[in-house]
XYZ file of C-alpha atoms in Angstrom:
88
model
C 3.376 31.278 29.870
C 5.372 34.000 28.130
C 9.164 34.234 28.222
C 11.934 35.808 26.316
C 14.649 33.739 24.835
C 17.740 35.082 23.022
C 18.312 32.932 19.888
C 21.077 33.255 17.270
C 19.582 34.886 14.105
C 20.327 31.849 11.960
C 18.681 29.443 14.181
C 15.599 31.557 14.493
C 15.349 32.008 10.671
C 15.720 28.215 10.179
C 13.049 27.551 12.812
C 10.687 29.991 11.277
C 11.334 28.374 7.755
C 10.685 24.827 9.002
C 7.595 25.936 10.962
C 6.101 27.568 7.803
C 6.994 24.574 5.611
C 5.174 22.251 8.135
C 2.181 24.687 8.280
C 2.436 25.293 12.004
C 3.035 28.339 14.062
C 6.385 29.178 15.485
C 5.162 28.778 18.986
C 3.981 25.240 18.123
C 7.333 24.365 16.569
C 9.302 25.476 19.632
C 6.886 23.665 21.969
C 7.313 20.403 20.032
C 11.079 20.830 19.888
C 11.216 21.466 23.592
C 8.993 18.589 24.443
C 11.132 16.259 22.215
C 14.305 17.455 23.921
C 12.807 16.961 27.350
C 11.784 13.340 26.430
C 15.253 12.664 25.258
C 16.897 14.050 28.471
C 14.414 12.040 30.587
C 15.339 8.805 28.773
C 19.062 9.519 28.957
C 18.784 9.921 32.800
C 16.688 6.810 33.054
C 13.528 8.518 34.223
C 11.015 5.645 34.087
C 8.083 8.083 33.762
C 9.069 9.235 30.326
C 7.918 7.381 27.173
C 10.558 5.311 25.281
C 12.029 6.980 22.265
C 10.304 4.519 19.842
C 6.828 5.611 21.168
C 7.178 8.969 19.363
C 6.762 7.182 16.080
C 3.577 5.587 17.174
C 1.981 8.697 18.722
C 2.726 10.691 15.631
C 0.039 8.952 13.675
C -2.581 8.713 16.461
C -4.741 11.332 14.902
C -5.299 9.102 11.835
C -7.149 6.443 13.859
C -10.561 7.893 13.035
C -9.734 8.201 9.280
C -8.500 4.577 9.227
C -11.811 3.318 10.702
C -13.774 5.258 8.236
C -11.778 3.843 5.352
C -12.055 0.309 6.776
C -15.875 0.704 6.951
C -16.047 1.855 3.313
C -13.935 -1.104 2.236
C -16.291 -3.607 4.227
C -19.280 -2.117 2.614
C -17.781 -2.640 -0.781
C -16.909 -6.178 -0.055
C -20.465 -6.947 1.157
C -21.948 -5.330 -1.913
C -19.575 -7.458 -4.227
C -20.533 -10.609 -2.319
C -24.262 -9.922 -2.948
C -23.700 -9.184 -6.578
C -21.772 -12.329 -7.113
C -24.568 -14.551 -5.831
C -26.594 -16.367 -8.459
């Protein structure tokens, strides 16, 4: 959905700078900011359907699960190899 929002120039420039520094689009930056604000508003009003604020920290790293599994497999392989090399 497209909409027009009138923002103060300073706020827009700051948002554009932060988005560029994070390597994301301005659209994604505003979407994330709005979603975060909506979560906070929901938790302030006691909306039980909203995630608790501490869940944001856990969800932020969910994309690393596959990478963690890959690294753990590499570590397991190395330990298996070490074990067989240590045998007499």
